[in-house]
Every structure is written in C-alpha cells, then in structure tokens.
Short mmCIF file of C-alpha atoms in Angstrom, two decimals:
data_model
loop_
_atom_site.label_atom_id
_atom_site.label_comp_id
_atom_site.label_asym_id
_atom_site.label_seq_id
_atom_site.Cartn_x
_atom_site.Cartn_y
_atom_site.Cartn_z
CA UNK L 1242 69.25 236.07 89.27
CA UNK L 1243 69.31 238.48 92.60
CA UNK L 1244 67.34 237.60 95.38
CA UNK L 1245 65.10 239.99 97.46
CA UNK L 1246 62.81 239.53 100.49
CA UNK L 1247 59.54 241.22 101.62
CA UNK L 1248 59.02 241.20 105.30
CA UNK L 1249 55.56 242.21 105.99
CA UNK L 1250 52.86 242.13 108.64
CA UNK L 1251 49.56 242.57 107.18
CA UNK L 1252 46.83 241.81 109.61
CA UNK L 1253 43.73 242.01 107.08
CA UNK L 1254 45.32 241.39 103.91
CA UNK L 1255 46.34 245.00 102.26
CA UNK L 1256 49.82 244.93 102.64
CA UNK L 1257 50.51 241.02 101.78
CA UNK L 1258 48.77 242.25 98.87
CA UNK L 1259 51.02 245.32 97.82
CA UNK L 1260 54.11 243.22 98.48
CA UNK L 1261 52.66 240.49 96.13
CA UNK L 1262 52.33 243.38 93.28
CA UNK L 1263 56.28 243.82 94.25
CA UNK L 1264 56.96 240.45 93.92
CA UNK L 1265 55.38 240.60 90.67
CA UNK L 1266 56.88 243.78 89.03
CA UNK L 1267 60.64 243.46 90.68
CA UNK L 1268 62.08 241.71 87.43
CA UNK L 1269 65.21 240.14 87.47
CA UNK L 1270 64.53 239.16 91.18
CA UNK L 1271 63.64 236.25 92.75
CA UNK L 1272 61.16 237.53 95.56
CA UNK L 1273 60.27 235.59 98.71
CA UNK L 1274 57.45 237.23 100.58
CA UNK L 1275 57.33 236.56 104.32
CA UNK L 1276 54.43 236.76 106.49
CA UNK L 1277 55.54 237.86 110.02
CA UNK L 1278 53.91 236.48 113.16
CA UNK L 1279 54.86 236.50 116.90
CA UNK L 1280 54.72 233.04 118.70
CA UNK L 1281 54.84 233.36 122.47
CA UNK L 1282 56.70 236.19 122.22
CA UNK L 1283 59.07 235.31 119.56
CA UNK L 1284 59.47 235.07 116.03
CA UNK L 1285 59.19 231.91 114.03
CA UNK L 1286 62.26 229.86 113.74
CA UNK L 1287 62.12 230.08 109.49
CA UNK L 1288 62.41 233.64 109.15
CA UNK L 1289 64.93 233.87 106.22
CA UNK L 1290 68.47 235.71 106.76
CA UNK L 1291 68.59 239.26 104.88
CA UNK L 1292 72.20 238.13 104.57
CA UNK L 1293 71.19 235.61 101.83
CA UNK L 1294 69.43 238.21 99.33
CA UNK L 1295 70.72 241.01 98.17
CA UNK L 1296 67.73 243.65 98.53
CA UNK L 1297 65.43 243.84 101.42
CA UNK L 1298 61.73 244.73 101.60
CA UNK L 1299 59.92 246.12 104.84
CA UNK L 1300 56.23 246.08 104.45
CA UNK L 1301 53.32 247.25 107.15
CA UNK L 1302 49.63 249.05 107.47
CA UNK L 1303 49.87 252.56 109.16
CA UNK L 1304 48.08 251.92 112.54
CA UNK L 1305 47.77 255.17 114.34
CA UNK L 1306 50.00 257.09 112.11
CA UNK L 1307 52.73 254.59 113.76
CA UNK L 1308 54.10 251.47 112.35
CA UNK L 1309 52.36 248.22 114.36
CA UNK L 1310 54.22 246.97 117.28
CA UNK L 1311 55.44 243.80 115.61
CA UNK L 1312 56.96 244.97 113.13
CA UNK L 1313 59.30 246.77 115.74
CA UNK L 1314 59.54 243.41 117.71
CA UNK L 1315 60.47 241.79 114.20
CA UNK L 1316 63.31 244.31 113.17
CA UNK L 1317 64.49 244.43 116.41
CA UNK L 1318 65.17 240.72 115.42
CA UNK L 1319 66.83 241.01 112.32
CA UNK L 1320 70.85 240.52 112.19
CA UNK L 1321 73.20 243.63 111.05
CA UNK L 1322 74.04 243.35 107.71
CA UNK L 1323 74.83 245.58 104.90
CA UNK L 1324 71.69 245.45 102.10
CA UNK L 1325 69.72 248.04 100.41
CA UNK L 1326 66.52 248.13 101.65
CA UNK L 1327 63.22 249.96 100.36
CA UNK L 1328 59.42 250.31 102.36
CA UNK L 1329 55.87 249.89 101.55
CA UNK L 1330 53.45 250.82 103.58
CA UNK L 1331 49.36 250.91 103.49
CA UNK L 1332 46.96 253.38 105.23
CA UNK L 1333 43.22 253.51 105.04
CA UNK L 1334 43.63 257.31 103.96
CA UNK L 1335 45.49 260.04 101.71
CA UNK L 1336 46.72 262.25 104.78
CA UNK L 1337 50.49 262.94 104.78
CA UNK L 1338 51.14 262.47 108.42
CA UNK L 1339 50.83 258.75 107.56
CA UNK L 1340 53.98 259.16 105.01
CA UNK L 1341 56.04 259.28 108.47
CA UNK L 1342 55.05 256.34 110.56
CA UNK L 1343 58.05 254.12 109.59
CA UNK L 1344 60.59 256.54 110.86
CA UNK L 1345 60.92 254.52 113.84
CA UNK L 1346 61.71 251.18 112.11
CA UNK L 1347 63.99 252.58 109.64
CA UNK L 1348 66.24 254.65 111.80
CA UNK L 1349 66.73 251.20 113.80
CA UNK L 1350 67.16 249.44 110.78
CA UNK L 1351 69.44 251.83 109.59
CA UNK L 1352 71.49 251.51 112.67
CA UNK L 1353 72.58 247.67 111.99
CA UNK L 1354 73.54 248.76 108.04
CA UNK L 1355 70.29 248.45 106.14
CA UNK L 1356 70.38 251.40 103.21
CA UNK L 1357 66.62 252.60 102.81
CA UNK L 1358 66.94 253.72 98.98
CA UNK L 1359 63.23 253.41 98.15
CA UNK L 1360 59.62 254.30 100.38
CA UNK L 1361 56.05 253.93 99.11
CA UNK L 1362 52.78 254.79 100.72
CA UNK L 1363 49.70 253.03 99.16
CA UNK L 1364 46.02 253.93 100.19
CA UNK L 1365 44.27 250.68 100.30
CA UNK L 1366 40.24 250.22 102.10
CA UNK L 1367 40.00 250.69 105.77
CA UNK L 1368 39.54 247.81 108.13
CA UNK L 1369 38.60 250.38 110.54
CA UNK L 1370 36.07 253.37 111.26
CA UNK L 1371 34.39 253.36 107.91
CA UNK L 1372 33.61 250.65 104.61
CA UNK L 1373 35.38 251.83 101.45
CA UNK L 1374 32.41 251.36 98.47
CA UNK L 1375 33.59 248.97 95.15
CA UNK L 1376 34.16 252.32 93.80
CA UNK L 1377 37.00 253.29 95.98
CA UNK L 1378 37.91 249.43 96.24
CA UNK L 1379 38.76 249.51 92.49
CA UNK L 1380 40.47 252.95 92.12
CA UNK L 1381 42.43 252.19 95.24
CA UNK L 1382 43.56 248.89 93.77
CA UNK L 1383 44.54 249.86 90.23
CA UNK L 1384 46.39 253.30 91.27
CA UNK L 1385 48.54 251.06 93.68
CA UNK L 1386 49.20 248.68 90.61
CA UNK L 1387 50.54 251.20 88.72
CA UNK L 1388 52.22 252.59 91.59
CA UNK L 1389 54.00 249.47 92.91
CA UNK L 1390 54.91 249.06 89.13
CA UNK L 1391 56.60 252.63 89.17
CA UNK L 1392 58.32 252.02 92.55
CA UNK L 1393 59.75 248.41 91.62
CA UNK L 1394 61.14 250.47 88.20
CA UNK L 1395 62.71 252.84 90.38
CA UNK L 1396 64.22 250.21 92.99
CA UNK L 1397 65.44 248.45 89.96
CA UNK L 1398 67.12 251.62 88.41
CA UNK L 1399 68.37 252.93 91.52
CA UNK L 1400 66.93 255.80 91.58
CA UNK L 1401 66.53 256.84 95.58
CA UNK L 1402 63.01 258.34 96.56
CA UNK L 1403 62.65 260.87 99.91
CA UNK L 1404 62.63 258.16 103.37
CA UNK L 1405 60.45 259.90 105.85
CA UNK L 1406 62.60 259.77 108.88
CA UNK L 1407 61.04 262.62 111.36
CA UNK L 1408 58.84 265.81 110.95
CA UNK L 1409 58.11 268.67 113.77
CA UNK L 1410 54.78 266.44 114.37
CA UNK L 1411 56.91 263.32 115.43
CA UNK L 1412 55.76 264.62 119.49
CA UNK L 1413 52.58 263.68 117.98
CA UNK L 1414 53.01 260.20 116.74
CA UNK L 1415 54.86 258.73 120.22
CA UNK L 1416 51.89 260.07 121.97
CA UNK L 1417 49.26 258.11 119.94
CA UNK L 1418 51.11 255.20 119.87
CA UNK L 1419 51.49 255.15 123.28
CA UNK L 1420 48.14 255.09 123.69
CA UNK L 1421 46.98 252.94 121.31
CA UNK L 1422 49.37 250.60 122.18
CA UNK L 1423 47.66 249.91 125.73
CA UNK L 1424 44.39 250.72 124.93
CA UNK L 1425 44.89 247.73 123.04
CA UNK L 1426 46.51 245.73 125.69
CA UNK L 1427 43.96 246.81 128.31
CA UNK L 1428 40.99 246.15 125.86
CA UNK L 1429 41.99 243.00 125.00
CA UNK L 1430 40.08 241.09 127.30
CA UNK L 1431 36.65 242.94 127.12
CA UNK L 1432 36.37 241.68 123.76
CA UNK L 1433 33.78 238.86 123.03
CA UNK L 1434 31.81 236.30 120.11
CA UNK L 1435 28.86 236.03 119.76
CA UNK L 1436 28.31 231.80 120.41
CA UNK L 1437 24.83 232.71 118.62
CA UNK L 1438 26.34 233.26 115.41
CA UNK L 1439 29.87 231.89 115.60
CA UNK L 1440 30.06 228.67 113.97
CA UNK L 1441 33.40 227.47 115.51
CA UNK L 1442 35.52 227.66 112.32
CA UNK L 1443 38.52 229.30 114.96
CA UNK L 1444 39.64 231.56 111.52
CA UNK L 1445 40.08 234.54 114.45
CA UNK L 1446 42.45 231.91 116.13
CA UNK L 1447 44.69 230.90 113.28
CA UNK L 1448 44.51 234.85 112.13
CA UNK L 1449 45.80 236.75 115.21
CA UNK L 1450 49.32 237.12 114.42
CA UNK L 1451 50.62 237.25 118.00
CA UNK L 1452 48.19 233.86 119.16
CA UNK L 1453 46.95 236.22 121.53
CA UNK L 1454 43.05 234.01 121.30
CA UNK L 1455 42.73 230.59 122.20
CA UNK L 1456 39.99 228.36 122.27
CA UNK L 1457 38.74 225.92 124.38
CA UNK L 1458 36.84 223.18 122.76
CA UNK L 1459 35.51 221.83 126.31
CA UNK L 1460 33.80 224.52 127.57
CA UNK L 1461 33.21 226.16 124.34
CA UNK L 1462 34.59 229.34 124.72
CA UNK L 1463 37.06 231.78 123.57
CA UNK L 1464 39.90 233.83 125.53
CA UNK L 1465 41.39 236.97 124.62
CA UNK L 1466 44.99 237.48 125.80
CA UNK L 1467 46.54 240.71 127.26
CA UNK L 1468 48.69 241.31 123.48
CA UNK L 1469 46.40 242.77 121.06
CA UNK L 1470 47.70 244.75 118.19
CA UNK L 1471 44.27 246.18 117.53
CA UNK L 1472 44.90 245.15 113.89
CA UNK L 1473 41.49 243.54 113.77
CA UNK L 1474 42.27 240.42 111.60
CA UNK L 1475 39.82 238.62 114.03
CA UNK L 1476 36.94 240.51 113.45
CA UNK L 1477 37.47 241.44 110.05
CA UNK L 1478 37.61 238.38 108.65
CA UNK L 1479 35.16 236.73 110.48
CA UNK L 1480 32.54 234.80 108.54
CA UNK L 1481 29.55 235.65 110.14
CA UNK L 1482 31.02 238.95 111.96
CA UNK L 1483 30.63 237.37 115.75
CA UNK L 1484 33.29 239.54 117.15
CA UNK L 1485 33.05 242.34 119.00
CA UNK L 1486 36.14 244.48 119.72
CA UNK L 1487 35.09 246.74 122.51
CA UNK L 1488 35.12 250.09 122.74
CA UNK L 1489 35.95 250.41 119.02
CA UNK L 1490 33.14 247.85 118.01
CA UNK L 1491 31.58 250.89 116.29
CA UNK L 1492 34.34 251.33 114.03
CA UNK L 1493 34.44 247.70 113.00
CA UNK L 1494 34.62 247.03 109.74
CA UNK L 1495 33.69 243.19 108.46
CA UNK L 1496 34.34 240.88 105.76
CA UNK L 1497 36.50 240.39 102.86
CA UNK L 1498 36.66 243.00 100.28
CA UNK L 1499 37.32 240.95 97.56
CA UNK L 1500 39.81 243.73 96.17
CA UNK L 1501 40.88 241.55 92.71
CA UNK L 1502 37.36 241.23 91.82
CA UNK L 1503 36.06 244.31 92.29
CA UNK L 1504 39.16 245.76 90.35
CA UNK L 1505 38.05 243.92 87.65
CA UNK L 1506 34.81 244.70 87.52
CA UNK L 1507 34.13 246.48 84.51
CA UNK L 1508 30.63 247.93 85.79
CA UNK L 1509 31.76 249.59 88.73
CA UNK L 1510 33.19 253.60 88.00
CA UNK L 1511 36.60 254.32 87.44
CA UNK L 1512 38.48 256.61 88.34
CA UNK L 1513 36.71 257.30 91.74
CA UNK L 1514 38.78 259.80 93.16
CA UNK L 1515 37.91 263.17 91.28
CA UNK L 1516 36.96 266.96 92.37
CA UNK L 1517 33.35 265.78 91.04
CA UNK L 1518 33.04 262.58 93.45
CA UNK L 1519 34.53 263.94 96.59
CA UNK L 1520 32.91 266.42 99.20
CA UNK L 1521 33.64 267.37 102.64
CA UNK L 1522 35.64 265.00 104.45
CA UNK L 1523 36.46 262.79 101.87
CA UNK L 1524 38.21 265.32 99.77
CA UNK L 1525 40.39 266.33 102.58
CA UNK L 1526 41.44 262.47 102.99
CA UNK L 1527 41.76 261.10 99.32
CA UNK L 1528 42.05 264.33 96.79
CA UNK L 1529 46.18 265.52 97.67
CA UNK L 1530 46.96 262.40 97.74
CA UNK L 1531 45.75 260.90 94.17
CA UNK L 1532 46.49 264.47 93.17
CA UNK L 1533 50.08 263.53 93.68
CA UNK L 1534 50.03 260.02 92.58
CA UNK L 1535 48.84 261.24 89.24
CA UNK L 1536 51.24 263.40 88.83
CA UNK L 1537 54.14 261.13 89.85
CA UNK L 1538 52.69 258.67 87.09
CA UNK L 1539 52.24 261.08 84.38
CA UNK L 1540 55.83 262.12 84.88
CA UNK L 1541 57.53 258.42 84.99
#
C-alpha cells in the first residue's frame, strides 16, 4: 500500500478536520496526519521524513489572505526531495483572493522538488469576526465532504487541478501579512484572562502551537509571549471564554462548534447557501463560491 502524509497546522480545529476527511477518502493509502507545532523556536523532533511516503499533503487556515507563519517556519524545515504533493486549505469565507494565499509556501516547496499536482480551498466557520449559525455549520461541513471526496478521486487519478501561485493582487497579500504578522507580535502581551471565570484547566497553554503562554501556578497568573500567530486557539477554545485578545477582542469568536453534530442534525436546514437565504454581505462572501463548488460536483 502507498504511503502519504498530511502536514497541517490547524489552530481551532478546521483544517485537522479536512485533512482527516483526506485521510479517509485517499484509498489505497496509508495516511499519517501530522499536527505541526513550534517548540522554542523549532519543530518537534518526530516530524516524519516526506522521503518515506510517496505523496505529500500541505494543509493550513487562510489567515489574512496569507498562509500562517508556521507553516512557512515548518516548510522551510522540510528536506528536498522529489514527491508529488497536493494542498488544502480552509478560510472562514467564499472570496477568491483566499484561493492564493499558499503561493508563498508552494513556490518554496517547489524549489527543493515537491510537485504540487492537486489544491483545494474549503470554506469552513470563522474563528474570527463573526459566529457561523448550525445552518452554515452543516452546509459548510457536508459540501467539504463531498469536496475532499472529489479532490482525493482526483489526486488518486492524477488528474492535476490549477495551483494558485501569484495574481496582480499578490502587492496586496505581503502588505497584510506584514502587518498582521506584528500586530500580532506587538499585541501579544496586552492580552489577558479573566481569573474570575478561568478555572485553571491551562487548555490555552497546551493549545498555543508555538508555547507562546505559560503559566505560573505560584502566583497564579498567566504570561503571554512576544510570538502570537493570532490564530486564536486560546480563546476559542476556552471553556468559559476568559480570554481576551486585545484589540481584536470584538471579533472573538468562542467555543467549539461541534461541526460532526450539527452536520448530522437532521432538523437543522440544508442546503444553506442559496439566492433565497443570502442578502447583502453574505451573498458577496458565500454565493460564487458554492456556485462553483456545485458545479464542480455536478460535473465529476
């Protein structure tokens, strides 16, 4: 049987999620998913060798229309070596822009021999700026099913998709992530729990994927390093939402959506995404793009 491996960063869950769908649909493989973290600046000694599968999955959220700064840290990491590779990626919304913000990664991953064959965008619920309702939840969910099915055919076949290396709005892109990247350095620190409601379970602690929050049991109190990804694990999954991120605390979105159970929740509406359910804003982020997913699954 072939081997393949998923790399993937997923700070709130979407994107371990995807690449689990992956796992499950890429028969004929034998699929490790790995969950990347930074430890003091480094990645963790069992990261398995690409050279010992022979297909190679690069998974990550969209954060700022960019890929997340550990994931470059990661590939940067990763040997030369001469594999196919394919990439799935997970944004909160539909717009296009977001089909571009692995350029960076795969054009250095292209570099040391990696062969991007296959690319996949999947809309998943924010963990930022606004709550998706169970009605998204579940038509977001059970397109990307299907989807990740349809991709995983195609990987298997060998049939390449489009790889969105660069566009004229790449200008764009470097700018945000610039300053995203140290507006979430610089913020880092400002941020703050609530001792009133925090119970001391440390879930933000074991969840920040760089170990950029300690605690210290003596004087009760939590510190917030200077190398925040801004990928909100801590606050989002925070059981009694006692974390406040700072300047974006108004965007914070809390608490698990329990995606697998609200899929299969017969009572809530499916599909969601429809001329008839979408108005104003929401069209313009969710209608193209199920627009085109639909079509690329009727014609499959």
């Amino acid at each position: 049987m072939k081997k393949c491996v998923i790399y993937v960063f997923s700070g709130t869950g979407n994107t371990r999620l995807i690449a689990e769908l992956y796992k499950k649909f890429l028969v004929g493989y034998e699929t490790t998913v790995y969950p990347i973290k930074m430890l003091g600046g480094t990645v963790a000694p069992d990261v398995p060798n690409p050279a010992d599968f022979d297909l190679v999955g690069i998974g990550h959220p969209v954060h700022g229309f960019n890929a997340p700064r550990i994931m470059w840290e990661f590939c940067k990491s990763l040997p030369a070596v001469q594999k196919p590779a394919f990439i799935l990626t997970t944004s909160g919304e539909g717009l296009h822009f977001n089909d571009f913000a692995s350029q960076k990664v795969v054009r250095m991953m292209s570099k040391k021999g990696y062969d991007f064959v296959h690319q996949m965008r999947y809309v998943m619920p924010y963990n930022m700026i606004f709550r998706h309702s169970p009605e998204m939840v579940k038509s977001e969910y059970l397109y990307a099913e299907k989807l990740a099915e349809h991709s995983c055919k195609e990987i298997q076949t060998g049939t390449r998709t489009k790889i969105y290396r660069r566009n004229f709005l790449s200008a764009f892109a470097v700018i945000v992530r610039f300053l995203l990247w140290n507006y979430a350095r610089v913020q880092s620190p400002f941020m703050r729990v609530n001792k009133k409601t925090c119970i001391g379970c440390q879930k933000c602690v074991r969840a920040c994927p760089y170990g950029n929050i300690t605690y210290d049991s003596e004087k009760n109190r939590f510190k917030f390093g200077t190398n925040c990804l801004l990928c909100v694990a801590c606050s989002f999954g925070c059981p009694t939402c006692s974390i406040s991120i700072g300047l974006l605390n108004g965007w914070r979105v809390n608490g698990d959506y329990k995606i697998l159970e609200t899929a299969k929740d017969e009572n809530i509406e499916f599909p969601y995404f429809t001329k008839e359910n979408l108005h104003g804003l929401k069209r313009i982020l969710y209608l193209g793009y199920y627009n085109r997913v639909r079509k690329l699954l009727r014609e499959k």
